[in-house]
Amino acid sequence: MKIMISQPMKGKTNEQIREERAELVKKLQEQGHKVIDTVFENAPSDEDIAIYMLSQSIRYIGKVDAVYFMKGWEKARGCKIEHQVAVEYGKKVFYEN
């Protein structure tokens, strides 16, 4: 299964984001899943960075079978929107305990 990870990212560097998800990525890969990388490096300078990144995440929801929501997703604006999209479009959803 192709899986995308949704996690709170506000105020974090890409390095911090990757570190937070490293154990989960390893676990999912060991279970035979393909984890799609949605830690985007650059946003156009003439766009709102948060909205641009969210638009890219939504685009990737269309490419995966499931979205795995990490702890704290329900308090993060972008994660809540990703969750709504995933549920409304019938993607499988998983939650970190």
Tab-separated table of N, CA, C and O in Angstrom:
chain	number	residue	atom	x	y	z
A	1	MET	N	0.841	-1.167	0.000
A	1	MET	CA	0.000	0.000	0.000
A	1	MET	C	0.894	1.240	0.000
A	1	MET	O	1.897	1.294	0.694
A	2	LYS	N	0.490	2.254	-0.737
A	2	LYS	CA	1.183	3.547	-0.725
A	2	LYS	C	0.547	4.402	0.367
A	2	LYS	O	-0.670	4.575	0.388
A	3	ILE	N	1.403	4.910	1.257
A	3	ILE	CA	0.922	5.659	2.412
A	3	ILE	C	1.615	7.019	2.490
A	3	ILE	O	2.820	7.132	2.282
A	4	MET	N	0.828	8.016	2.825
A	4	MET	CA	1.327	9.367	3.079
A	4	MET	C	1.201	9.617	4.580
A	4	MET	O	0.248	9.166	5.211
A	5	ILE	N	2.155	10.327	5.147
A	5	ILE	CA	2.117	10.659	6.563
A	5	ILE	C	1.711	12.123	6.717
A	5	ILE	O	2.262	13.001	6.057
A	6	SER	N	0.750	12.357	7.600
A	6	SER	CA	0.332	13.712	7.948
A	6	SER	C	0.766	13.965	9.376
A	6	SER	O	0.496	13.154	10.262
A	7	GLN	N	1.466	15.077	9.590
A	7	GLN	CA	1.929	15.410	10.929
A	7	GLN	C	1.996	16.920	11.083
A	7	GLN	O	2.164	17.638	10.101
A	8	PRO	N	1.858	17.409	12.301
A	8	PRO	CA	2.012	18.847	12.528
A	8	PRO	C	3.421	19.291	12.116
A	8	PRO	O	4.405	18.648	12.473
A	9	MET	N	3.490	20.379	11.339
A	9	MET	CA	4.781	20.836	10.821
A	9	MET	C	5.106	22.291	11.155
A	9	MET	O	6.234	22.716	10.973
A	10	LYS	N	4.134	23.030	11.626
A	10	LYS	CA	4.320	24.463	11.862
A	10	LYS	C	5.503	24.717	12.792
A	10	LYS	O	5.610	24.125	13.865
A	11	GLY	N	6.401	25.584	12.352
A	11	GLY	CA	7.545	25.973	13.163
A	11	GLY	C	8.684	24.969	13.205
A	11	GLY	O	9.616	25.136	13.974
A	12	LYS	N	8.597	23.920	12.382
A	12	LYS	CA	9.634	22.889	12.385
A	12	LYS	C	10.426	22.933	11.080
A	12	LYS	O	9.889	23.250	10.032
A	13	THR	N	11.686	22.575	11.181
A	13	THR	CA	12.495	22.457	9.971
A	13	THR	C	12.196	21.118	9.307
A	13	THR	O	11.670	20.193	9.954
A	14	ASN	N	12.544	21.003	8.039
A	14	ASN	CA	12.363	19.721	7.354
A	14	ASN	C	13.150	18.615	8.044
A	14	ASN	O	12.698	17.475	8.100
A	15	GLU	N	14.298	18.952	8.591
A	15	GLU	CA	15.111	17.962	9.310
A	15	GLU	C	14.362	17.459	10.549
A	15	GLU	O	14.325	16.259	10.811
A	16	GLN	N	13.759	18.364	11.302
A	16	GLN	CA	12.990	17.969	12.480
A	16	GLN	C	11.794	17.096	12.091
A	16	GLN	O	11.494	16.109	12.763
A	17	ILE	N	11.137	17.468	11.020
A	17	ILE	CA	9.976	16.701	10.543
A	17	ILE	C	10.404	15.289	10.173
A	17	ILE	O	9.772	14.311	10.565
A	18	ARG	N	11.484	15.179	9.423
A	18	ARG	CA	11.975	13.855	9.012
A	18	ARG	C	12.391	13.022	10.231
A	18	ARG	O	12.145	11.814	10.272
A	19	GLU	N	13.021	13.653	11.224
A	19	GLU	CA	13.425	12.932	12.437
A	19	GLU	C	12.208	12.402	13.187
A	19	GLU	O	12.216	11.273	13.670
A	20	GLU	N	11.170	13.227	13.292
A	20	GLU	CA	9.962	12.816	14.009
A	20	GLU	C	9.281	11.618	13.358
A	20	GLU	O	8.700	10.783	14.035
A	21	ARG	N	9.341	11.551	12.044
A	21	ARG	CA	8.628	10.482	11.342
A	21	ARG	C	9.508	9.287	11.003
A	21	ARG	O	9.006	8.287	10.490
A	22	ALA	N	10.788	9.350	11.277
A	22	ALA	CA	11.731	8.302	10.859
A	22	ALA	C	11.330	6.913	11.363
A	22	ALA	O	11.342	5.943	10.594
A	23	GLU	N	10.987	6.805	12.632
A	23	GLU	CA	10.624	5.499	13.193
A	23	GLU	C	9.349	4.957	12.533
A	23	GLU	O	9.258	3.772	12.212
A	24	LEU	N	8.378	5.824	12.321
A	24	LEU	CA	7.130	5.410	11.671
A	24	LEU	C	7.386	4.971	10.236
A	24	LEU	O	6.863	3.949	9.787
A	25	VAL	N	8.194	5.716	9.504
A	25	VAL	CA	8.523	5.351	8.121
A	25	VAL	C	9.154	3.968	8.094
A	25	VAL	O	8.766	3.104	7.290
A	26	LYS	N	10.111	3.742	8.982
A	26	LYS	CA	10.786	2.441	9.049
A	26	LYS	C	9.781	1.324	9.326
A	26	LYS	O	9.796	0.286	8.665
A	27	LYS	N	8.907	1.533	10.295
A	27	LYS	CA	7.905	0.534	10.663
A	27	LYS	C	6.982	0.214	9.478
A	27	LYS	O	6.730	-0.953	9.175
A	28	LEU	N	6.505	1.248	8.815
A	28	LEU	CA	5.598	1.036	7.674
A	28	LEU	C	6.305	0.309	6.529
A	28	LEU	O	5.727	-0.570	5.890
A	29	GLN	N	7.551	0.676	6.276
A	29	GLN	CA	8.313	0.016	5.213
A	29	GLN	C	8.572	-1.447	5.557
A	29	GLN	O	8.500	-2.308	4.682
A	30	GLU	N	8.857	-1.724	6.808
A	30	GLU	CA	9.072	-3.112	7.231
A	30	GLU	C	7.805	-3.940	7.063
A	30	GLU	O	7.876	-5.154	6.884
A	31	GLN	N	6.651	-3.301	7.124
A	31	GLN	CA	5.378	-3.989	6.914
A	31	GLN	C	5.056	-4.142	5.428
A	31	GLN	O	4.020	-4.690	5.071
A	32	GLY	N	5.940	-3.653	4.568
A	32	GLY	CA	5.770	-3.810	3.127
A	32	GLY	C	5.104	-2.640	2.422
A	32	GLY	O	4.804	-2.720	1.231
A	33	HIS	N	4.895	-1.548	3.120
A	33	HIS	CA	4.254	-0.381	2.521
A	33	HIS	C	5.296	0.546	1.901
A	33	HIS	O	6.453	0.558	2.310
A	34	LYS	N	4.845	1.332	0.942
A	34	LYS	CA	5.685	2.365	0.346
A	34	LYS	C	5.238	3.697	0.923
A	34	LYS	O	4.076	4.084	0.776
A	35	VAL	N	6.141	4.385	1.603
A	35	VAL	CA	5.821	5.675	2.197
A	35	VAL	C	6.219	6.768	1.203
A	35	VAL	O	7.369	6.851	0.785
A	36	ILE	N	5.239	7.569	0.839
A	36	ILE	CA	5.457	8.653	-0.115
A	36	ILE	C	5.983	9.868	0.639
A	36	ILE	O	5.380	10.306	1.630
A	37	ASP	N	7.094	10.419	0.183
A	37	ASP	CA	7.719	11.560	0.848
A	37	ASP	C	6.945	12.835	0.529
A	37	ASP	O	6.845	13.244	-0.620
A	38	THR	N	6.389	13.447	1.561
A	38	THR	CA	5.655	14.701	1.384
A	38	THR	C	6.270	15.822	2.215
A	38	THR	O	5.580	16.743	2.640
A	39	VAL	N	7.566	15.737	2.427
A	39	VAL	CA	8.287	16.834	3.063
A	39	VAL	C	8.877	17.640	1.912
A	39	VAL	O	9.886	17.267	1.322
A	40	PHE	N	8.194	18.717	1.566
A	40	PHE	CA	8.557	19.498	0.390
A	40	PHE	C	9.627	20.521	0.731
A	40	PHE	O	9.577	21.158	1.784
A	41	GLU	N	10.570	20.670	-0.150
A	41	GLU	CA	11.729	21.520	0.112
A	41	GLU	C	11.501	23.003	-0.177
A	41	GLU	O	11.944	23.843	0.566
A	42	ASN	N	10.820	23.322	-1.238
A	42	ASN	CA	10.740	24.726	-1.647
A	42	ASN	C	9.327	25.120	-2.044
A	42	ASN	O	8.606	24.343	-2.645
A	43	ALA	N	8.996	26.341	-1.715
A	43	ALA	CA	7.736	26.927	-2.164
A	43	ALA	C	8.079	28.174	-2.970
A	43	ALA	O	9.074	28.840	-2.685
A	44	PRO	N	7.281	28.477	-3.962
A	44	PRO	CA	7.532	29.714	-4.718
A	44	PRO	C	7.497	30.923	-3.787
A	44	PRO	O	6.694	30.983	-2.856
A	45	SER	N	8.371	31.873	-4.025
A	45	SER	CA	8.483	33.025	-3.128
A	45	SER	C	7.274	33.953	-3.190
A	45	SER	O	7.080	34.766	-2.290
A	46	ASP	N	6.472	33.833	-4.240
A	46	ASP	CA	5.317	34.723	-4.370
A	46	ASP	C	4.011	34.094	-3.871
A	46	ASP	O	2.932	34.573	-4.169
A	47	GLU	N	4.111	32.988	-3.113
A	47	GLU	CA	2.921	32.321	-2.582
A	47	GLU	C	3.015	32.181	-1.071
A	47	GLU	O	4.102	32.155	-0.508
A	48	ASP	N	1.860	32.064	-0.443
A	48	ASP	CA	1.808	31.773	0.989
A	48	ASP	C	2.370	30.367	1.177
A	48	ASP	O	1.832	29.405	0.624
A	49	ILE	N	3.426	30.237	1.931
A	49	ILE	CA	4.124	28.955	2.059
A	49	ILE	C	3.213	27.868	2.622
A	49	ILE	O	3.172	26.751	2.108
A	50	ALA	N	2.468	28.171	3.685
A	50	ALA	CA	1.610	27.158	4.307
A	50	ALA	C	0.547	26.655	3.332
A	50	ALA	O	0.303	25.447	3.236
A	51	ILE	N	-0.073	27.560	2.594
A	51	ILE	CA	-1.109	27.152	1.641
A	51	ILE	C	-0.496	26.376	0.485
A	51	ILE	O	-1.052	25.376	0.027
A	52	TYR	N	0.657	26.787	0.032
A	52	TYR	CA	1.333	26.053	-1.045
A	52	TYR	C	1.638	24.619	-0.603
A	52	TYR	O	1.346	23.664	-1.322
A	53	MET	N	2.206	24.469	0.595
A	53	MET	CA	2.553	23.133	1.086
A	53	MET	C	1.301	22.272	1.256
A	53	MET	O	1.294	21.090	0.914
A	54	LEU	N	0.226	22.868	1.767
A	54	LEU	CA	-1.024	22.138	1.916
A	54	LEU	C	-1.559	21.698	0.561
A	54	LEU	O	-2.025	20.567	0.404
A	55	SER	N	-1.467	22.564	-0.430
A	55	SER	CA	-1.957	22.199	-1.765
A	55	SER	C	-1.176	21.017	-2.325
A	55	SER	O	-1.750	20.141	-2.985
A	56	GLN	N	0.107	20.980	-2.049
A	56	GLN	CA	0.916	19.853	-2.508
A	56	GLN	C	0.529	18.574	-1.775
A	56	GLN	O	0.440	17.496	-2.371
A	57	SER	N	0.282	18.681	-0.485
A	57	SER	CA	-0.142	17.508	0.293
A	57	SER	C	-1.456	16.958	-0.230
A	57	SER	O	-1.616	15.745	-0.386
A	58	ILE	N	-2.407	17.845	-0.497
A	58	ILE	CA	-3.701	17.395	-1.027
A	58	ILE	C	-3.506	16.701	-2.363
A	58	ILE	O	-4.123	15.665	-2.630
A	59	ARG	N	-2.640	17.235	-3.170
A	59	ARG	CA	-2.325	16.599	-4.466
A	59	ARG	C	-1.832	15.167	-4.251
A	59	ARG	O	-2.233	14.247	-4.960
A	60	TYR	N	-0.998	14.978	-3.255
A	60	TYR	CA	-0.443	13.651	-2.987
A	60	TYR	C	-1.470	12.686	-2.402
A	60	TYR	O	-1.334	11.481	-2.566
A	61	ILE	N	-2.489	13.197	-1.722
A	61	ILE	CA	-3.544	12.311	-1.217
A	61	ILE	C	-4.166	11.547	-2.379
A	61	ILE	O	-4.535	10.382	-2.242
A	62	GLY	N	-4.235	12.179	-3.535
A	62	GLY	CA	-4.768	11.514	-4.725
A	62	GLY	C	-3.880	10.410	-5.262
A	62	GLY	O	-4.319	9.602	-6.082
A	63	LYS	N	-2.638	10.333	-4.801
A	63	LYS	CA	-1.687	9.339	-5.303
A	63	LYS	C	-1.489	8.157	-4.352
A	63	LYS	O	-0.763	7.227	-4.678
A	64	VAL	N	-2.103	8.221	-3.162
A	64	VAL	CA	-1.870	7.183	-2.164
A	64	VAL	C	-3.130	6.384	-1.875
A	64	VAL	O	-4.235	6.787	-2.236
A	65	ASP	N	-2.917	5.253	-1.204
A	65	ASP	CA	-4.036	4.409	-0.780
A	65	ASP	C	-4.529	4.799	0.611
A	65	ASP	O	-5.680	4.547	0.957
A	66	ALA	N	-3.628	5.373	1.415
A	66	ALA	CA	-3.968	5.669	2.802
A	66	ALA	C	-3.153	6.856	3.308
A	66	ALA	O	-2.094	7.173	2.769
A	67	VAL	N	-3.683	7.477	4.367
A	67	VAL	CA	-2.970	8.559	5.045
A	67	VAL	C	-2.860	8.174	6.518
A	67	VAL	O	-3.839	7.787	7.145
A	68	TYR	N	-1.642	8.272	7.041
A	68	TYR	CA	-1.363	7.948	8.438
A	68	TYR	C	-1.191	9.269	9.184
A	68	TYR	O	-0.318	10.061	8.867
A	69	PHE	N	-2.043	9.498	10.178
A	69	PHE	CA	-2.024	10.740	10.939
A	69	PHE	C	-1.260	10.554	12.244
A	69	PHE	O	-1.615	9.724	13.068
A	70	MET	N	-0.195	11.344	12.389
A	70	MET	CA	0.629	11.280	13.585
A	70	MET	C	-0.019	12.062	14.729
A	70	MET	O	-0.898	12.904	14.506
A	71	LYS	N	0.452	11.782	15.952
A	71	LYS	CA	-0.076	12.454	17.139
A	71	LYS	C	-0.114	13.969	16.937
A	71	LYS	O	0.815	14.544	16.381
A	72	GLY	N	-1.188	14.559	17.428
A	72	GLY	CA	-1.336	16.009	17.348
A	72	GLY	C	-2.000	16.504	16.081
A	72	GLY	O	-2.244	17.702	15.937
A	73	TRP	N	-2.315	15.599	15.152
A	73	TRP	CA	-2.892	16.027	13.872
A	73	TRP	C	-4.177	16.820	14.065
A	73	TRP	O	-4.449	17.771	13.329
A	74	GLU	N	-4.969	16.444	15.084
A	74	GLU	CA	-6.277	17.063	15.280
A	74	GLU	C	-6.190	18.509	15.751
A	74	GLU	O	-7.180	19.227	15.761
A	75	LYS	N	-4.976	18.959	16.088
A	75	LYS	CA	-4.771	20.348	16.520
A	75	LYS	C	-4.064	21.182	15.457
A	75	LYS	O	-3.846	22.373	15.655
A	76	ALA	N	-3.701	20.553	14.351
A	76	ALA	CA	-2.949	21.243	13.299
A	76	ALA	C	-3.871	21.538	12.109
A	76	ALA	O	-4.466	20.628	11.538
A	77	ARG	N	-3.981	22.792	11.772
A	77	ARG	CA	-4.891	23.240	10.720
A	77	ARG	C	-4.739	22.455	9.427
A	77	ARG	O	-5.710	21.947	8.875
A	78	GLY	N	-3.518	22.323	8.935
A	78	GLY	CA	-3.297	21.612	7.677
A	78	GLY	C	-3.652	20.141	7.770
A	78	GLY	O	-4.249	19.568	6.854
A	79	CYS	N	-3.306	19.509	8.886
A	79	CYS	CA	-3.622	18.085	9.081
A	79	CYS	C	-5.132	17.861	9.101
A	79	CYS	O	-5.634	16.867	8.568
A	80	LYS	N	-5.859	18.785	9.744
A	80	LYS	CA	-7.317	18.641	9.790
A	80	LYS	C	-7.911	18.718	8.389
A	80	LYS	O	-8.836	17.975	8.065
A	81	ILE	N	-7.373	19.581	7.557
A	81	ILE	CA	-7.845	19.689	6.176
A	81	ILE	C	-7.485	18.426	5.404
A	81	ILE	O	-8.319	17.877	4.671
A	82	GLU	N	-6.263	17.932	5.579
A	82	GLU	CA	-5.868	16.677	4.925
A	82	GLU	C	-6.776	15.542	5.363
A	82	GLU	O	-7.166	14.701	4.545
A	83	HIS	N	-7.120	15.502	6.634
A	83	HIS	CA	-8.005	14.452	7.148
A	83	HIS	C	-9.371	14.529	6.475
A	83	HIS	O	-9.917	13.508	6.036
A	84	GLN	N	-9.913	15.725	6.380
A	84	GLN	CA	-11.214	15.910	5.741
A	84	GLN	C	-11.175	15.407	4.295
A	84	GLN	O	-12.073	14.692	3.853
A	85	VAL	N	-10.134	15.755	3.573
A	85	VAL	CA	-9.994	15.319	2.177
A	85	VAL	C	-9.887	13.799	2.111
A	85	VAL	O	-10.575	13.152	1.308
A	86	ALA	N	-9.034	13.222	2.939
A	86	ALA	CA	-8.842	11.764	2.922
A	86	ALA	C	-10.151	11.035	3.200
A	86	ALA	O	-10.506	10.085	2.492
A	87	VAL	N	-10.882	11.479	4.211
A	87	VAL	CA	-12.142	10.831	4.571
A	87	VAL	C	-13.182	11.021	3.472
A	87	VAL	O	-13.832	10.058	3.033
A	88	GLU	N	-13.341	12.245	3.002
A	88	GLU	CA	-14.352	12.540	1.982
A	88	GLU	C	-14.108	11.781	0.676
A	88	GLU	O	-15.053	11.450	-0.032
A	89	TYR	N	-12.839	11.506	0.371
A	89	TYR	CA	-12.511	10.820	-0.874
A	89	TYR	C	-12.220	9.339	-0.684
A	89	TYR	O	-11.690	8.685	-1.575
A	90	GLY	N	-12.575	8.814	0.466
A	90	GLY	CA	-12.539	7.371	0.686
A	90	GLY	C	-11.168	6.750	0.842
A	90	GLY	O	-11.006	5.548	0.612
A	91	LYS	N	-10.190	7.530	1.267
A	91	LYS	CA	-8.868	6.962	1.528
A	91	LYS	C	-8.889	6.275	2.892
A	91	LYS	O	-9.616	6.670	3.797
A	92	LYS	N	-8.099	5.241	3.037
A	92	LYS	CA	-7.957	4.619	4.346
A	92	LYS	C	-7.202	5.584	5.242
A	92	LYS	O	-6.289	6.268	4.776
A	93	VAL	N	-7.587	5.635	6.503
A	93	VAL	CA	-6.887	6.500	7.445
A	93	VAL	C	-6.441	5.676	8.644
A	93	VAL	O	-7.137	4.776	9.081
A	94	PHE	N	-5.245	5.996	9.109
A	94	PHE	CA	-4.663	5.362	10.271
A	94	PHE	C	-4.222	6.455	11.223
A	94	PHE	O	-3.895	7.559	10.799
A	95	TYR	N	-4.198	6.122	12.521
A	95	TYR	CA	-3.853	7.110	13.532
A	95	TYR	C	-2.781	6.562	14.460
A	95	TYR	O	-2.862	5.418	14.888
A	96	GLU	N	-1.815	7.427	14.795
A	96	GLU	CA	-0.790	7.054	15.754
A	96	GLU	C	-1.406	7.057	17.146
A	96	GLU	O	-2.159	7.969	17.498
A	97	ASN	N	-1.109	6.042	17.923
A	97	ASN	CA	-1.660	5.962	19.292
A	97	ASN	C	-1.061	6.993	20.196
A	97	ASN	O	0.015	7.382	20.144
